[in-house]
Coordinates of C-alpha atoms in Angstrom, one line a residue:
M1 CA 39.0 2.3 6.2
L2 CA 38.7 2.3 2.6
N3 CA 41.9 3.4 0.3
I4 CA 40.0 6.0 -1.7
A5 CA 43.2 6.2 -4.3
G6 CA 43.3 2.6 -4.8
L7 CA 39.8 2.4 -5.4
R8 CA 40.3 4.9 -8.0
A9 CA 43.2 3.6 -9.5
D10 CA 41.5 0.1 -9.8
T11 CA 38.7 1.9 -11.6
P12 CA 40.4 3.6 -14.8
G13 CA 37.0 4.9 -16.1
C14 CA 36.4 7.0 -13.3
A15 CA 39.7 9.3 -14.0
N16 CA 38.3 11.7 -16.4
Q17 CA 34.5 11.9 -15.0
V18 CA 32.3 12.2 -12.3
F19 CA 30.4 8.8 -12.8
L20 CA 27.2 8.8 -10.6
D21 CA 25.4 5.9 -12.5
S22 CA 26.0 2.8 -10.5
A23 CA 22.5 2.2 -10.3
G24 CA 22.3 2.0 -14.0
S25 CA 25.6 0.0 -15.0
S26 CA 28.8 0.9 -12.9
L27 CA 32.2 1.4 -13.7
P28 CA 34.0 -2.3 -13.6
P29 CA 37.1 -2.0 -11.2
R30 CA 40.4 -3.5 -13.6
I31 CA 40.5 -7.1 -12.2
V32 CA 36.8 -7.7 -14.0
V33 CA 38.0 -6.5 -16.8
D34 CA 41.2 -8.3 -17.0
T35 CA 39.5 -11.6 -16.1
A36 CA 36.8 -11.1 -18.8
I37 CA 39.3 -10.3 -21.5
A38 CA 41.6 -13.1 -20.7
H39 CA 39.3 -15.6 -21.0
L40 CA 37.9 -14.5 -24.2
R41 CA 41.8 -14.0 -25.5
R42 CA 41.5 -18.1 -24.5
E43 CA 38.6 -18.7 -26.1
A44 CA 40.2 -17.3 -29.5
E45 CA 43.7 -19.5 -28.9
I46 CA 41.8 -22.7 -28.0
G47 CA 37.9 -22.4 -28.5
G48 CA 35.1 -21.9 -26.1
Y49 CA 34.9 -25.4 -24.9
R50 CA 38.5 -26.3 -24.0
A51 CA 38.8 -22.7 -22.3
A52 CA 35.7 -23.1 -20.4
N53 CA 36.9 -26.9 -19.1
E54 CA 40.1 -25.3 -17.9
R55 CA 38.1 -22.6 -15.6
L56 CA 35.5 -25.3 -14.1
G57 CA 36.7 -24.8 -10.6
D58 CA 36.4 -20.6 -11.3
L59 CA 33.3 -21.5 -12.5
D60 CA 32.0 -23.2 -9.4
A61 CA 33.8 -20.1 -7.1
V62 CA 31.5 -17.6 -8.5
K63 CA 28.3 -19.2 -7.1
T64 CA 30.7 -19.7 -3.7
A65 CA 31.4 -16.0 -3.7
I66 CA 27.9 -15.0 -4.5
G67 CA 26.7 -17.6 -1.5
E68 CA 29.2 -15.9 0.8
L69 CA 27.7 -12.4 0.1
I70 CA 24.4 -13.2 1.0
N71 CA 24.6 -15.9 3.2
A72 CA 23.3 -19.0 1.0
D73 CA 24.9 -22.3 0.1
A74 CA 26.0 -21.9 -3.4
A75 CA 23.5 -25.0 -4.1
G76 CA 20.9 -22.4 -4.1
I77 CA 22.1 -20.2 -6.7
A78 CA 21.7 -20.0 -10.3
L79 CA 23.6 -17.8 -12.7
S80 CA 21.9 -15.9 -15.2
D81 CA 22.3 -13.2 -17.9
S82 CA 20.7 -10.6 -16.0
A83 CA 18.1 -9.8 -13.0
S84 CA 15.2 -9.7 -15.1
R85 CA 15.9 -12.9 -16.4
S86 CA 16.1 -14.5 -12.8
W87 CA 13.1 -12.8 -11.6
S88 CA 11.2 -13.9 -14.7
D89 CA 12.5 -17.7 -14.4
F90 CA 11.2 -18.3 -10.5
F91 CA 8.0 -16.5 -11.6
Y92 CA 7.0 -18.3 -14.1
S93 CA 8.0 -21.6 -12.2
V94 CA 5.1 -21.3 -9.3
P95 CA 2.0 -22.7 -10.1
V96 CA -0.7 -20.0 -10.7
G97 CA -4.4 -20.9 -11.6
P98 CA -7.7 -18.9 -12.1
G99 CA -8.8 -17.0 -9.2
D100 CA -5.3 -16.8 -7.7
R101 CA -3.9 -13.8 -6.8
I102 CA -0.4 -11.9 -7.4
L103 CA 0.4 -9.1 -5.5
I104 CA 3.4 -6.6 -6.7
S105 CA 4.8 -3.7 -4.9
G106 CA 3.5 -0.3 -5.3
A107 CA 7.0 1.0 -6.8
D108 CA 7.7 -2.3 -8.6
Y109 CA 9.7 -2.0 -11.8
A110 CA 8.0 -2.2 -14.8
S111 CA 9.4 -5.9 -16.4
N112 CA 7.8 -7.3 -13.2
A113 CA 4.7 -5.7 -13.3
I114 CA 4.5 -6.7 -17.0
A115 CA 5.2 -10.5 -16.1
A116 CA 2.5 -10.3 -13.6
L117 CA -0.1 -9.2 -15.6
Q118 CA 1.0 -11.6 -18.7
R119 CA 0.6 -14.2 -16.2
A120 CA -2.6 -13.2 -15.0
R121 CA -3.7 -13.2 -18.6
Q122 CA -2.8 -16.3 -19.1
T123 CA -3.8 -18.0 -16.2
G124 CA -6.9 -16.1 -15.0
A125 CA -5.3 -15.0 -11.9
T126 CA -5.5 -11.4 -10.6
V127 CA -2.5 -9.0 -10.2
E128 CA -2.9 -6.3 -7.2
A129 CA -0.2 -3.8 -5.7
I130 CA 0.4 -3.3 -2.5
P131 CA -0.1 0.3 -1.3
S132 CA 2.9 2.7 -0.1
D133 CA 2.5 4.0 3.2
G134 CA 2.7 7.9 3.9
S135 CA 6.6 7.8 3.7
G136 CA 6.4 6.1 0.4
Q137 CA 7.5 2.6 1.6
L138 CA 6.0 -0.8 1.5
D139 CA 2.7 -0.6 3.9
L140 CA 2.9 -3.7 6.1
D141 CA -0.4 -3.4 7.3
A142 CA -2.2 -3.0 3.9
L143 CA 0.2 -5.9 2.8
E144 CA -1.3 -8.3 5.9
S145 CA -4.8 -7.1 5.1
L146 CA -4.4 -8.4 1.3
L147 CA -3.2 -11.7 2.0
D148 CA -5.3 -14.7 2.0
D149 CA -5.1 -18.3 0.7
R150 CA -5.3 -17.3 -3.3
V151 CA -2.4 -15.1 -3.0
K152 CA 0.5 -17.3 -4.7
I153 CA 3.5 -14.9 -4.7
V154 CA 4.3 -12.0 -3.3
S155 CA 6.6 -9.6 -5.7
L156 CA 9.2 -7.5 -3.1
L157 CA 11.4 -4.9 -4.0
H158 CA 14.3 -4.3 -2.0
V159 CA 14.9 -0.6 -3.6
P160 CA 13.1 0.9 -6.4
T161 CA 14.6 1.9 -9.3
N162 CA 13.7 5.8 -9.5
G163 CA 14.6 6.9 -5.7
G164 CA 16.3 5.7 -2.4
L165 CA 14.0 4.3 -0.1
V166 CA 14.9 0.8 1.3
N167 CA 11.5 -1.3 2.1
P168 CA 11.2 -3.2 5.0
V169 CA 11.3 -6.8 3.2
A170 CA 12.2 -8.9 6.1
E171 CA 8.8 -8.1 7.9
A172 CA 6.7 -8.0 4.8
A173 CA 8.2 -11.4 4.1
R174 CA 7.4 -12.7 7.5
I175 CA 3.7 -11.5 7.0
A176 CA 3.7 -13.4 3.5
R177 CA 4.8 -16.4 5.0
R178 CA 2.1 -16.7 7.7
A179 CA -0.1 -16.6 5.1
G180 CA 1.3 -19.3 3.0
A181 CA 2.7 -17.0 0.1
L182 CA 5.7 -16.9 -1.9
T183 CA 8.3 -14.1 -1.6
L184 CA 10.2 -12.9 -4.6
L185 CA 12.5 -10.3 -3.9
D186 CA 14.1 -8.1 -6.5
A187 CA 17.3 -7.1 -5.2
C188 CA 18.6 -5.5 -8.5
Q189 CA 19.3 -2.2 -6.8
S190 CA 20.4 -3.3 -3.5
A191 CA 23.1 -6.3 -4.1
G192 CA 26.6 -4.7 -3.9
Q193 CA 25.1 -1.6 -1.9
L194 CA 23.3 -3.1 0.8
P195 CA 23.7 -5.9 3.2
L196 CA 21.6 -9.2 1.8
D197 CA 21.4 -11.7 4.1
V198 CA 18.7 -14.3 2.7
A199 CA 18.2 -16.5 6.2
E200 CA 17.5 -13.1 7.8
L201 CA 15.4 -11.6 5.0
G202 CA 13.4 -14.8 5.1
V203 CA 12.4 -14.5 1.4
D204 CA 11.9 -17.6 -0.8
A205 CA 13.8 -16.2 -3.9
L206 CA 15.9 -13.5 -4.6
S207 CA 17.1 -11.9 -8.3
A208 CA 20.2 -9.4 -8.8
T209 CA 22.3 -8.1 -11.4
G210 CA 25.9 -7.9 -11.8
R211 CA 26.2 -4.7 -13.7
K212 CA 24.9 -2.4 -11.1
W213 CA 26.4 -1.6 -7.8
L214 CA 28.6 -5.6 -7.8
R215 CA 30.2 -4.1 -10.8
G216 CA 30.4 -7.0 -13.0
P217 CA 29.9 -7.4 -16.8
R218 CA 26.6 -6.2 -18.5
G219 CA 24.7 -9.6 -19.6
T220 CA 25.1 -11.1 -16.2
G221 CA 23.2 -11.9 -12.9
F222 CA 22.0 -14.6 -10.6
L223 CA 18.9 -15.9 -8.5
Y224 CA 18.8 -17.5 -5.3
V225 CA 16.1 -20.2 -4.4
R226 CA 15.6 -21.3 -1.1
P227 CA 17.1 -25.0 -1.5
E228 CA 14.4 -26.8 0.2
L229 CA 11.8 -25.0 -2.4
A230 CA 14.0 -25.2 -5.4
V231 CA 13.7 -29.2 -6.0
T232 CA 9.5 -28.5 -5.7
L233 CA 9.4 -26.0 -8.7
E234 CA 10.1 -26.9 -12.5
P235 CA 11.0 -24.0 -14.6
G236 CA 9.0 -23.0 -17.8
R237 CA 12.3 -23.9 -19.8
L238 CA 14.4 -26.7 -19.7
D239 CA 17.9 -28.0 -21.6
L240 CA 20.6 -30.6 -21.1
H241 CA 22.1 -28.7 -18.2
S242 CA 18.9 -27.9 -16.2
A243 CA 17.8 -31.7 -16.6
Q244 CA 18.9 -34.9 -17.8
W245 CA 17.1 -36.7 -20.7
T246 CA 16.7 -39.9 -18.7
D247 CA 14.4 -42.0 -20.9
P248 CA 13.1 -41.7 -24.7
Q249 CA 9.8 -40.3 -22.8
D250 CA 11.1 -38.9 -19.6
Y251 CA 13.8 -36.4 -18.0
T252 CA 15.0 -35.9 -14.5
L253 CA 15.3 -32.3 -13.3
A254 CA 18.7 -31.2 -12.2
P255 CA 18.6 -31.6 -8.0
D256 CA 19.2 -28.2 -7.0
A257 CA 18.9 -24.2 -8.3
S258 CA 20.9 -25.0 -11.3
R259 CA 17.4 -26.3 -13.0
F260 CA 17.0 -22.4 -13.4
E261 CA 20.3 -22.4 -15.8
F262 CA 21.0 -23.4 -19.3
W263 CA 24.1 -24.9 -20.7
E264 CA 25.4 -21.9 -22.8
C265 CA 26.0 -19.0 -21.6
D266 CA 28.5 -16.1 -21.3
V267 CA 32.0 -18.0 -19.8
A268 CA 34.1 -14.6 -19.6
G269 CA 31.3 -12.6 -18.2
R270 CA 30.7 -14.9 -15.4
L271 CA 34.2 -15.3 -14.5
G272 CA 34.0 -11.4 -14.6
L273 CA 30.8 -11.5 -12.2
G274 CA 33.1 -13.7 -9.9
A275 CA 36.0 -11.3 -9.8
A276 CA 33.5 -8.2 -9.1
V277 CA 31.8 -10.2 -5.9
R278 CA 35.1 -11.6 -4.8
Y279 CA 36.8 -8.1 -5.4
L280 CA 34.2 -6.6 -3.0
L281 CA 34.2 -9.4 -0.4
D282 CA 38.2 -8.8 -0.3
L283 CA 37.4 -4.7 0.0
G284 CA 34.8 -5.7 3.2
P285 CA 31.2 -5.0 2.3
A286 CA 30.3 -3.3 5.2
Q287 CA 32.8 -0.5 4.3
V288 CA 31.5 -0.3 1.0
Y289 CA 28.2 0.2 2.1
A290 CA 28.9 2.7 4.5
A291 CA 31.0 4.9 1.8
I292 CA 28.0 4.5 -0.4
A293 CA 25.3 5.7 2.0
E294 CA 27.8 8.7 3.1
R295 CA 28.2 10.0 -0.4
A296 CA 24.5 9.8 -1.4
E297 CA 23.5 11.3 1.9
Y298 CA 26.2 14.2 1.0
L299 CA 24.2 14.9 -2.2
R300 CA 20.7 14.5 -0.4
K301 CA 21.7 17.1 2.1
A302 CA 23.2 19.6 -0.5
L303 CA 20.9 19.3 -3.6
P304 CA 17.9 20.8 -1.7
E305 CA 20.1 23.7 -1.1
I306 CA 20.4 24.5 -4.7
P307 CA 17.2 26.8 -5.6
G308 CA 15.1 24.9 -8.0
V309 CA 16.3 21.4 -7.3
T310 CA 14.0 19.1 -5.3
V311 CA 15.3 15.8 -4.3
R312 CA 12.4 12.8 -4.7
D313 CA 13.6 10.1 -2.5
R314 CA 10.9 9.0 0.0
G315 CA 10.8 6.5 3.0
T316 CA 12.6 6.3 6.4
Q317 CA 15.7 4.3 5.5
H318 CA 17.8 5.3 2.5
A319 CA 20.0 3.6 -0.4
G320 CA 22.6 5.1 -2.6
I321 CA 20.3 6.4 -5.2
V322 CA 19.2 10.1 -4.8
S323 CA 16.8 11.2 -7.1
F324 CA 15.6 14.9 -8.1
T325 CA 14.3 17.2 -10.4
V326 CA 15.1 20.5 -11.6
D327 CA 12.8 23.0 -11.9
G328 CA 12.1 24.0 -15.6
L329 CA 14.3 20.9 -17.3
T330 CA 13.1 18.1 -18.2
G331 CA 15.1 14.9 -16.7
I332 CA 17.0 14.3 -20.2
E333 CA 17.8 18.1 -20.5
V334 CA 19.4 17.7 -16.8
R335 CA 21.1 14.2 -17.9
D336 CA 22.4 15.8 -21.4
R337 CA 23.7 18.9 -19.8
L338 CA 25.8 17.3 -17.0
A339 CA 27.1 15.0 -19.7
A340 CA 28.4 17.6 -22.0
Q341 CA 30.9 18.5 -18.5
A342 CA 31.5 14.8 -18.4
I343 CA 29.4 14.1 -15.5
T344 CA 27.2 11.0 -15.6
V345 CA 24.0 10.5 -14.5
T346 CA 21.0 9.0 -15.9
V347 CA 17.2 9.4 -15.7
S348 CA 14.1 7.0 -14.5
H349 CA 10.9 7.4 -16.5
R350 CA 7.5 7.3 -15.6
S351 CA 7.1 4.1 -17.8
S352 CA 9.6 2.1 -15.5
T353 CA 7.6 2.5 -12.1
L354 CA 4.1 3.7 -13.7
L355 CA 1.9 3.4 -10.3
D356 CA 4.6 5.3 -7.9
M357 CA 5.4 8.1 -10.7
T358 CA 1.6 8.7 -11.6
A359 CA 0.7 8.9 -7.9
R360 CA 3.5 11.4 -7.4
D361 CA 2.3 13.1 -10.8
L362 CA 6.6 12.6 -11.9
D363 CA 7.2 12.2 -15.6
S364 CA 10.8 11.5 -14.8
V365 CA 13.6 12.1 -12.3
V366 CA 17.2 12.2 -12.6
R367 CA 19.3 9.8 -10.7
A368 CA 22.8 10.2 -9.1
S369 CA 24.3 6.9 -7.6
P370 CA 27.3 7.2 -6.4
H371 CA 29.7 4.1 -5.8
C372 CA 32.4 4.2 -2.8
F373 CA 35.1 5.0 -5.8
V374 CA 33.5 8.2 -6.3
D375 CA 35.9 11.0 -4.0
F376 CA 34.2 14.2 -2.5
D377 CA 36.0 16.5 -5.3
D378 CA 33.5 14.4 -7.5
L379 CA 30.6 15.2 -5.4
D380 CA 31.2 18.7 -5.1
R381 CA 31.8 19.1 -8.9
F382 CA 28.4 17.8 -9.2
I383 CA 27.0 19.7 -7.1
T384 CA 28.5 23.3 -8.4
A385 CA 27.2 21.9 -12.4
V386 CA 23.7 21.5 -11.1
A387 CA 23.8 24.7 -9.5
G388 CA 24.6 26.3 -12.7
L389 CA 21.9 24.1 -15.0
R390 CA 19.2 27.5 -14.1

């Protein structure tokens, strides 16, 4: 069992508020803050180059820890400054030409959709959305019917930004693989709250952020690329880390996923990310995931009992995001009135998941996302506050 008192002691930020925004940018544990700040202080003492050289082994250990979390070899992992950067770096490296097809998920995130549309404009490819089924999750039959040899890449979304459903990504990846299409999994909202085993999921690439459920610093993220695929792709941007200048007219790409990295980076942030992942591993990921699910389900059952409150989550399997609306109030009004009571939630707007929110005629939803350090007194305080909004 998790030691909730210990978790809260490790998370000073939760002492004076009800924090329900781990789907946005979570509260880091003390070890993450201490690790990042200690390195910044060291840079101030001896300079960034020497400070980084002192931590080369620890930087390598960041990829090792991530690999342990997602069941991948460290050579298949590239560190980046965000999930969007990781997603885009892989997406733009996949060859696409006139007549080719790009499939996105029906609840795909705006950044992914915009990149797909830009690529289509540049190359003459087309972008098509995979429909959702009656439960709201990815329609596997529809996906199979859409696939042909012109589909070059399928963007799969594990958990959408605007609700708690979990898509059947392993099944979708198997369907796409049979058709010869590459799969890119956006795990931005699942890394740190759901099991991620890239071998079991069978995806070709996976992108994730550090700041959400992993509880790492902002400005961190990672990309996993299937190793045998990584060596066949050339990223759209290179530097002296991702490639080596071997001849006045030639260069050689890095032999693994590090070809998706640049030399310059936030060393303190990456060390903080490593500390966050190691903290999760030491706690026991399965216990953390279960605690998040328990708290989200508690809210998912309690909120509909409040007159005028509608839970908007869809799907047959649920994650740690609980989305809801309050009659007569905009999402921003709900967020701000709760903030005045030291309760932190966030709002997901239609523009973030345009296809899904338009289909459901929703302008916004309020998003409550409790991590394992949130106790049930906090949840009850939140429920009482929501009940008092109308």
